[in-house]
Short mmCIF file of C-alpha atoms and ligand atoms in Angstrom, two decimals:
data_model
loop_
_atom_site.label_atom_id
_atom_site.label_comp_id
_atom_site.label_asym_id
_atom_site.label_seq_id
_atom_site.Cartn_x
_atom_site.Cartn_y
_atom_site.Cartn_z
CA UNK A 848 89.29 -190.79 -45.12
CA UNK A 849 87.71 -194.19 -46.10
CA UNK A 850 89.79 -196.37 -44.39
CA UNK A 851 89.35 -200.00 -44.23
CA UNK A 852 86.52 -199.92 -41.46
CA UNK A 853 83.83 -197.71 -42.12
CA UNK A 854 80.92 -197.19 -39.85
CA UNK A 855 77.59 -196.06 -41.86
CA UNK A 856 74.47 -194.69 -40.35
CA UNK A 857 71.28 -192.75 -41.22
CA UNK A 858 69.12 -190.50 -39.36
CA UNK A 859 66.11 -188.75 -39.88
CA UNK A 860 67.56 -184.92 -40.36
CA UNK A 861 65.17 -183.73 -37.08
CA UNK A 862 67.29 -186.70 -34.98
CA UNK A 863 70.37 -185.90 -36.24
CA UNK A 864 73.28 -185.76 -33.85
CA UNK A 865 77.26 -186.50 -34.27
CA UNK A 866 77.77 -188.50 -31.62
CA UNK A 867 81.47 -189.23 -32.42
CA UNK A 868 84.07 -186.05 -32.75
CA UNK A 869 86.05 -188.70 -35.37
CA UNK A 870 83.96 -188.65 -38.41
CA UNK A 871 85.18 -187.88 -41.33
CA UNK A 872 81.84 -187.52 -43.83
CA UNK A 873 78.11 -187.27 -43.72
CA UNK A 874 75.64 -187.31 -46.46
CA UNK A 875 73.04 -184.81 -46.41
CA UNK A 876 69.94 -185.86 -48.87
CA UNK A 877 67.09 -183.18 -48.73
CA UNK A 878 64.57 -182.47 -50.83
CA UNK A 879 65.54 -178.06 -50.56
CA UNK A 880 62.34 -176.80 -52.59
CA UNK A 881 60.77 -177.96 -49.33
CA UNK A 882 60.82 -175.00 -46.52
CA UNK A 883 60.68 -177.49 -43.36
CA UNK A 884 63.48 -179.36 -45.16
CA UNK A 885 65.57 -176.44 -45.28
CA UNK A 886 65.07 -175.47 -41.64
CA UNK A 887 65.57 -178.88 -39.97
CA UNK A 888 69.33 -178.83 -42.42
CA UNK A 889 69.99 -175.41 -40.63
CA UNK A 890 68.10 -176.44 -37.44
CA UNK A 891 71.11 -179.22 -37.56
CA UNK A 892 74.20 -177.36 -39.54
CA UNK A 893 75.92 -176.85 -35.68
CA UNK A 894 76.29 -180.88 -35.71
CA UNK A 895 76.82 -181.64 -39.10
CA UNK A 896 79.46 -178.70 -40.03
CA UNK A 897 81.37 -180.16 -37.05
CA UNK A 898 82.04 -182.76 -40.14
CA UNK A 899 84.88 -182.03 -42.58
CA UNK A 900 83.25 -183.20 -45.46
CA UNK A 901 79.55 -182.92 -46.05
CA UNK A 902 78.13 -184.23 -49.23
CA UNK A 903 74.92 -183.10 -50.10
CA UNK A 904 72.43 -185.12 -52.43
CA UNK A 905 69.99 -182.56 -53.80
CA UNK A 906 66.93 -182.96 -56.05
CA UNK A 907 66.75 -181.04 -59.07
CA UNK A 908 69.95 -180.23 -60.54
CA UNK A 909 69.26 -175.91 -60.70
CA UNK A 910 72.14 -173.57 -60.26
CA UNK A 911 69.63 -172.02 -57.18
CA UNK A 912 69.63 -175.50 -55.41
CA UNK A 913 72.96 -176.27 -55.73
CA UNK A 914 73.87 -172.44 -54.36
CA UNK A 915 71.44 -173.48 -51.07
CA UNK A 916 73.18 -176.42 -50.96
CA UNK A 917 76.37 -174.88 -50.31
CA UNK A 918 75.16 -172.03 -48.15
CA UNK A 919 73.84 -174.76 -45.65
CA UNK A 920 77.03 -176.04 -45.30
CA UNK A 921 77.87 -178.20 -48.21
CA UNK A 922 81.43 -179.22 -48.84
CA UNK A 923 80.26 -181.26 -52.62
CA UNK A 924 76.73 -181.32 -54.11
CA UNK A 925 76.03 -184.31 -56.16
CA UNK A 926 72.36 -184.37 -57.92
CA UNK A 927 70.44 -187.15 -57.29
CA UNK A 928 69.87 -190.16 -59.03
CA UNK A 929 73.43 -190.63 -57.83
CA UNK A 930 75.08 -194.64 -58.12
CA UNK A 931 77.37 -195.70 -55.30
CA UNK A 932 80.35 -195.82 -57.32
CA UNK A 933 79.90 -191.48 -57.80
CA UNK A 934 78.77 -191.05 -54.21
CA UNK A 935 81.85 -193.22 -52.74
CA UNK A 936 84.22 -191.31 -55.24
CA UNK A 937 83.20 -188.27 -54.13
CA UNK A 938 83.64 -189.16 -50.73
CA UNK A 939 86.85 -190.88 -51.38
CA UNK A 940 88.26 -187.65 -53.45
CA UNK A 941 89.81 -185.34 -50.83
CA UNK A 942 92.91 -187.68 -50.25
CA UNK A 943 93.83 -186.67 -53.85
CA UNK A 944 94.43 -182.89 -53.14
CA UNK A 945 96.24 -183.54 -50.03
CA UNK A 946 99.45 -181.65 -51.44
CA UNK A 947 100.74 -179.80 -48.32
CA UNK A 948 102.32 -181.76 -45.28
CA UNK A 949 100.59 -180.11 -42.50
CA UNK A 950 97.71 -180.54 -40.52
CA UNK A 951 94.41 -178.78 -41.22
CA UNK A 952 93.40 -176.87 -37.75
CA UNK A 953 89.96 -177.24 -36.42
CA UNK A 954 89.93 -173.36 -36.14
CA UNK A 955 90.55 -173.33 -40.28
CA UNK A 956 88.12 -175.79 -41.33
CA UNK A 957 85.49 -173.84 -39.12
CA UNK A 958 86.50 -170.38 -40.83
CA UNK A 959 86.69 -172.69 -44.39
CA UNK A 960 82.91 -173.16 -43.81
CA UNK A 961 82.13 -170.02 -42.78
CA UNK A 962 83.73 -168.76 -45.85
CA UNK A 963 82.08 -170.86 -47.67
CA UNK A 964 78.67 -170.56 -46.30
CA UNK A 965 78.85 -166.56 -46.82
CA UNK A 966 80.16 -166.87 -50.47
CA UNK A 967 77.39 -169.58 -51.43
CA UNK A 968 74.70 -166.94 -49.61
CA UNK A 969 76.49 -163.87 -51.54
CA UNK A 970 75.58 -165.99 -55.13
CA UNK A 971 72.13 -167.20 -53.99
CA UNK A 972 71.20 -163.71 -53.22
CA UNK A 973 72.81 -162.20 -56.42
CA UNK A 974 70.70 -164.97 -57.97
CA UNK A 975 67.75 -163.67 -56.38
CA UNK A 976 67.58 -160.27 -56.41
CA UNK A 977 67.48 -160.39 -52.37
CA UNK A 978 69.81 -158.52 -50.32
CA UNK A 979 73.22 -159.29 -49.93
CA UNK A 980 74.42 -159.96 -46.44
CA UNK A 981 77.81 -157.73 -46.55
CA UNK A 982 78.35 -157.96 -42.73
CA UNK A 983 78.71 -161.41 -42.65
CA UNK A 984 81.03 -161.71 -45.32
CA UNK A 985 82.84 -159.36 -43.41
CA UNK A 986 82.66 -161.30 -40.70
CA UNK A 987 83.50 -164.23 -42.23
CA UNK A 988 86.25 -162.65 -44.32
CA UNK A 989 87.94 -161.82 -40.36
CA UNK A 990 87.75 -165.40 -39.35
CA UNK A 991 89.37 -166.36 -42.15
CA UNK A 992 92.02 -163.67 -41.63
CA UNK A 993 92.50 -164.82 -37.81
CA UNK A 994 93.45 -168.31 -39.16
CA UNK A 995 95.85 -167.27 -41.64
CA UNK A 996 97.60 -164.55 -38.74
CA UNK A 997 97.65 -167.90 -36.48
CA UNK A 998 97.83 -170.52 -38.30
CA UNK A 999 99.82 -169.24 -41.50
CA UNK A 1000 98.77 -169.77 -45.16
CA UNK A 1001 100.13 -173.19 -46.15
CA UNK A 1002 97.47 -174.95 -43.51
CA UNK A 1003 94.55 -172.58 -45.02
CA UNK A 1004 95.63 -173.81 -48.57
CA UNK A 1005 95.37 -177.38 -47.28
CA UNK A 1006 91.82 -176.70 -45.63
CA UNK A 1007 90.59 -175.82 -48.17
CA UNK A 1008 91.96 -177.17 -51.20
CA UNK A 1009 90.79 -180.34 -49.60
CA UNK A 1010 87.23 -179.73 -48.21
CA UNK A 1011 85.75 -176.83 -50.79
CA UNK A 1012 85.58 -177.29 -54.27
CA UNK A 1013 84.93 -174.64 -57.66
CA UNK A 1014 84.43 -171.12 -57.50
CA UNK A 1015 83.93 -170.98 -53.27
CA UNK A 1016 87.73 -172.85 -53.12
CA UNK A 1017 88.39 -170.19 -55.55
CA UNK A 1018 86.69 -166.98 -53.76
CA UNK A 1019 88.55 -168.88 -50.01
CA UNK A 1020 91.51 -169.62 -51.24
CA UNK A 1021 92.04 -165.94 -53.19
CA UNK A 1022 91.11 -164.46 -49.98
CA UNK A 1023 93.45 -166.42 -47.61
CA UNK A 1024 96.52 -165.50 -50.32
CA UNK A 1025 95.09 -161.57 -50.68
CA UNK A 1026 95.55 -161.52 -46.61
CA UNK A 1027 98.86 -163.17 -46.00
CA UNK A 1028 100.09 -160.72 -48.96
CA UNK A 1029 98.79 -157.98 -47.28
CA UNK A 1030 100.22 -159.22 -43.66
CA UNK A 1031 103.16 -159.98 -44.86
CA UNK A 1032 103.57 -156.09 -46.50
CA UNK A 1033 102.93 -155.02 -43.23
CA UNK A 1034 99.61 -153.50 -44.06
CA UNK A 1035 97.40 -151.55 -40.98
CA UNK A 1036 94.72 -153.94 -40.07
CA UNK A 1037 92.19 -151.69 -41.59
CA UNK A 1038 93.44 -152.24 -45.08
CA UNK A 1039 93.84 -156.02 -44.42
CA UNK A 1040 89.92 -155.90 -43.50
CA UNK A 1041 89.74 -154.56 -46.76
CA UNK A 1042 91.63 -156.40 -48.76
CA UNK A 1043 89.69 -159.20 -47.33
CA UNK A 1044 86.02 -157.96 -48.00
CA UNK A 1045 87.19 -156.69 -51.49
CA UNK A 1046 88.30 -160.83 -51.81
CA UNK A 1047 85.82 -162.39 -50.50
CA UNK A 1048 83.65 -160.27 -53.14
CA UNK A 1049 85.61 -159.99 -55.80
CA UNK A 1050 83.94 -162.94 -57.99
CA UNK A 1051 80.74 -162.11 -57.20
CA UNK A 1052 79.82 -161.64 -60.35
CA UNK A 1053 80.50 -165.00 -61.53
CA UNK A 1054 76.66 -165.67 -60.15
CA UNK A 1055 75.68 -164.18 -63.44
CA UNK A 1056 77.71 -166.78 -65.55
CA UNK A 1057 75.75 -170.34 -66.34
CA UNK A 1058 77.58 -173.30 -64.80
CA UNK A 1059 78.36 -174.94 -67.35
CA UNK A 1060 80.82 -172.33 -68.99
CA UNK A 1061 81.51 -171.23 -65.29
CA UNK A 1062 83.16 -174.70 -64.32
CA UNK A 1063 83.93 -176.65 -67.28
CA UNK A 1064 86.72 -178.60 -67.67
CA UNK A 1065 89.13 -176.96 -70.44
CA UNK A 1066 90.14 -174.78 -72.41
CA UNK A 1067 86.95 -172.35 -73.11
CA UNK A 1068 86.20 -170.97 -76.90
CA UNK A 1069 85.82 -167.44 -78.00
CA UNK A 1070 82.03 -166.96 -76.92
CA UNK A 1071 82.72 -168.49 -73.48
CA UNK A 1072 85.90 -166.83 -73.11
CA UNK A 1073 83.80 -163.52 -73.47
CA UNK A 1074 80.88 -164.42 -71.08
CA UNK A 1075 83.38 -165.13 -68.60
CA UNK A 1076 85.02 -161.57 -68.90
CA UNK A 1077 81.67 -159.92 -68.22
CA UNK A 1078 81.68 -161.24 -64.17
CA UNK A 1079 83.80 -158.06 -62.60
CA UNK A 1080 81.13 -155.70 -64.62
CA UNK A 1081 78.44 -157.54 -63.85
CA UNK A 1082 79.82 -158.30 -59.75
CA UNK A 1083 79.74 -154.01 -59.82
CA UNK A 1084 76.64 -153.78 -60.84
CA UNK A 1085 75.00 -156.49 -58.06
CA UNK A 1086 76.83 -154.34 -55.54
CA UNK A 1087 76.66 -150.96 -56.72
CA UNK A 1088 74.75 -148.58 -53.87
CA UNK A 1089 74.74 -151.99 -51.25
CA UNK A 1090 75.44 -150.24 -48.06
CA UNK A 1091 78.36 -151.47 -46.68
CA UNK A 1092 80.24 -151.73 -49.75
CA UNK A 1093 83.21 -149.04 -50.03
CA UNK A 1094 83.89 -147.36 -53.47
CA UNK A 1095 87.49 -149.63 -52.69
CA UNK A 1096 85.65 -152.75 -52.65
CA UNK A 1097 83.71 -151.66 -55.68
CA UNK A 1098 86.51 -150.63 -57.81
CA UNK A 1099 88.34 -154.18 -56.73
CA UNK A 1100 85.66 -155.91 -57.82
CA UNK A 1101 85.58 -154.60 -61.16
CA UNK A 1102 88.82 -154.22 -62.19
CA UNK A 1103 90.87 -157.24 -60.68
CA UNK A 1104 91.05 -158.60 -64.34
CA UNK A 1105 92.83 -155.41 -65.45
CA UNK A 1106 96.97 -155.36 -65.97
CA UNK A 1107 99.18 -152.28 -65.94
CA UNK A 1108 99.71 -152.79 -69.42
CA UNK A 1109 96.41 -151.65 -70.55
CA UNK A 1110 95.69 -155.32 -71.72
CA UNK A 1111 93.47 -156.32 -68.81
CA UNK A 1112 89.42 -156.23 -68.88
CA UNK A 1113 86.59 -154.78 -68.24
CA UNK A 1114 87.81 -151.11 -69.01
CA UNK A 1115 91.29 -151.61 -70.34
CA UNK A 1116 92.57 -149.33 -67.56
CA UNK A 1117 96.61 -148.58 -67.47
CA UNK A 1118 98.87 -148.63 -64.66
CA UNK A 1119 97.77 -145.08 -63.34
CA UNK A 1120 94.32 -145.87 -62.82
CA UNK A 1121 95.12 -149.30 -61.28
CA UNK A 1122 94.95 -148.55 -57.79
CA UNK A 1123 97.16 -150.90 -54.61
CA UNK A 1124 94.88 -152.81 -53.26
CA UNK A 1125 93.63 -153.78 -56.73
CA UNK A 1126 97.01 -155.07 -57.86
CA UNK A 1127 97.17 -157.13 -54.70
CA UNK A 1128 93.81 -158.72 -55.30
CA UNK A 1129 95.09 -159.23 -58.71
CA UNK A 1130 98.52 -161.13 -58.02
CA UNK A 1131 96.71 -163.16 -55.22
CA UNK A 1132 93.83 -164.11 -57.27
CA UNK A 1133 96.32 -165.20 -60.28
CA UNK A 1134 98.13 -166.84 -57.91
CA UNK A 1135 95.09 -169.14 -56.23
CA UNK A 1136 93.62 -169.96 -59.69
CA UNK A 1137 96.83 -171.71 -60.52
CA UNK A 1138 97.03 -173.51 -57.27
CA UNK A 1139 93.28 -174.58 -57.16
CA UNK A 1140 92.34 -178.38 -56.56
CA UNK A 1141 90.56 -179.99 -59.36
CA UNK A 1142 89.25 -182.97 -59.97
CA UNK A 1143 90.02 -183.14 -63.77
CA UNK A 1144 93.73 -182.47 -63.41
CA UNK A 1145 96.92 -182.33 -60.83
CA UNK A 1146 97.63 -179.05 -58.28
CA UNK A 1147 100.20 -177.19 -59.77
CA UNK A 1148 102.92 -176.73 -56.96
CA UNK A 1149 103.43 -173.14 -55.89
CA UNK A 1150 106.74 -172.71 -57.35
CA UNK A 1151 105.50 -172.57 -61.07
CA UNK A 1152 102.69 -170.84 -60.04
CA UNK A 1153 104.98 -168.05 -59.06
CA UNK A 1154 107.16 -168.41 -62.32
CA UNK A 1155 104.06 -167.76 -63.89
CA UNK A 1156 103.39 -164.66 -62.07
CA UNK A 1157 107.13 -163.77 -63.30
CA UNK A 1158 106.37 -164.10 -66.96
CA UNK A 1159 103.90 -161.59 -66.60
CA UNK A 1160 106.06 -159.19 -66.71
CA UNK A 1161 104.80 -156.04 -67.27
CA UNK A 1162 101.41 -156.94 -66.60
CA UNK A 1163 101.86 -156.58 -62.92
CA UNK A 1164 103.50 -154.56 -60.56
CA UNK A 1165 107.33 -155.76 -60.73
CA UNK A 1166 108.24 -155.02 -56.86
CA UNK A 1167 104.86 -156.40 -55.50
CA UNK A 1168 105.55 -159.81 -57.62
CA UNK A 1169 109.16 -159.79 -55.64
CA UNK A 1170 107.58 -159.52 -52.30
CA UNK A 1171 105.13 -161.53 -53.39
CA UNK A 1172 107.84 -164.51 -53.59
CA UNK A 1173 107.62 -164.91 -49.50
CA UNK A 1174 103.70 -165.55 -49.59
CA UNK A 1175 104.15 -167.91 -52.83
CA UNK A 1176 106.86 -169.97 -51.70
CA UNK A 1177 107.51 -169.84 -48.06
CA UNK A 1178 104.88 -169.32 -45.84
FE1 FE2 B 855 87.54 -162.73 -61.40
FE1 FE2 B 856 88.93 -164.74 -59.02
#
């Protein structure tokens, strides 16, 4: 990205085309309170999502704008007035979570997107009050399943860790680990689909939680820490009696923060009310926090992620944490 000859253009958005299949960034500036704005961005998301990494400058700094942002097809949101040095930074940033030596596939930075699109529509619409679109997450949550079954998970970690950033990383990458877990258990391809939608969901609730508590930098204090731990309550409730949401992907959601040990949250649940899929979700989303990209400090590599996961102990399931090993450290 950035290298020493870089070609710059602008275009009005109704124009816009990518005439070159070797770009690596565009800049989206849009003023999205503005309904014709919005449509011309989606009238041209096939050409500009074609783009690995698409910075959009937005407006007004709201949580709502930053959530449309993203569900056009934003890869970073920066809030305008922005200074060259913070817009070339961002677009400079991706080389720095570049951990894994493989090649991103074409096929995984389209599912990335679409991931990401459907997560960033999922908040805006928890946000709103407006319906939630569960088939496209679905959807979504299958393409993203196809890539990992052909491509394996160490590319989607790549993907992603380099082109998404904050809770939608989070939400893609948990999802990518919860299916290569579950393929690589050998689950039926029914429970994989739901071990996927019960991922892609599963943070949902984290709409609910301002910004700045959701994605600062840190450790968090007492009153944060506790906001935080409302999200898997408050995810149930936005998608309690949503047709096309199982009582599986309901119970996921709300208790992928709880351990066999009883010392989990929301409901303090113990290890016989802790159902499979839910300790799945559980190890896998554990597992992708640790391994996220973030701008404030270095990935931690896989291996003491999974030593982590160890140390738990009796917190999680002992023989999933051993298979889990395979998905951790070798594929
Ligand atoms: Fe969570
Ligand atoms: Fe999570």
């Amino acid at each position: 990205m950035l290298e020493q000859t870089c070609a710059v253009t602008s275009e009005l958005l109704g124009g816009a085309s990518v005439r070159s299949s070797n770009i690596d960034a565009v800049v989206v500036t849009a003023d999205l309170r503005v309904l014709e704005n919005i449509s011309a961005v989606k009238a041209a998301s096939g050409e500009i999502n074609r783009v690995p990494k698409r910075v959009f400058l937005i407006n007004q700094s709201t949580r709502l704008a930053v959530v449309q942002a993203y569900a056009l097809g934003a890869t970073h949101v920066l809030t305008n007035p922005v200074s060259q040095v913070q817009l070339l930074k961002k677009l400079a940033d991706s080389d720095a979570s570049a951990i894994v030596q493989c090649e991103p596939t074409s096929r995984g930075q389209e599912a990335a997107s679409a991931g990401a699109a459907s997560i960033a529509s999922m908040f805006s619409a928890a946000m709103t009050g407006s319906p939630i679109d569960v088939a496209g997450a679905k959807s979504a949550g299958s393409k993203i399943a196809d890539c990992i079954a052909e491509d394996g998970l160490s590319s989607w970690l790549e993907t992603v860790r380099r082109h998404h950033e904050g809770t939608y990383q989070h939400c893609l990458l948990v999802t990518g680990v919860a299916v290569d877990f579950g393929l690589s258990l050998g689950m039926a391809k029914a429970d994989v689909e739901r071990l996927h939608s019960a991922a892609m969901f599963h943070d949902i609730g984290k709409a609910r939680i301002p910004l700045a508590v959701l994605d600062k930098p840190g450790r968090l204090d007492d009153r944060e820490r506790a906001l935080i731990e409302t999200h898997p309550a408050a995810g149930y409730e936005i998608l309690k009696g949503t047709a096309g949401i199982s009582p599986e992907i309901l119970d996921a959601v709300r208790h992928h923060h709880e351990y066999l040990d009883g010392s989990g949250y929301p409901d303090g649940l113990g290890a016989e009310s802790i159902a499979d899929i839910v300790r799945i979700l559980t190890i896998s989303d554990i597992f992708a926090a640790l391994i996220e990209a973030r701008t404030y400090k270095p990935t931690m590599p896989r291996e003491k992620a999974y030593e982590i996961l160890l140390d738990m102990k009796t917190k999680l399931e002992r023989p999933l944490v051993a298979a889990f090993r395979e998905v951790a450290l070798k594929r």
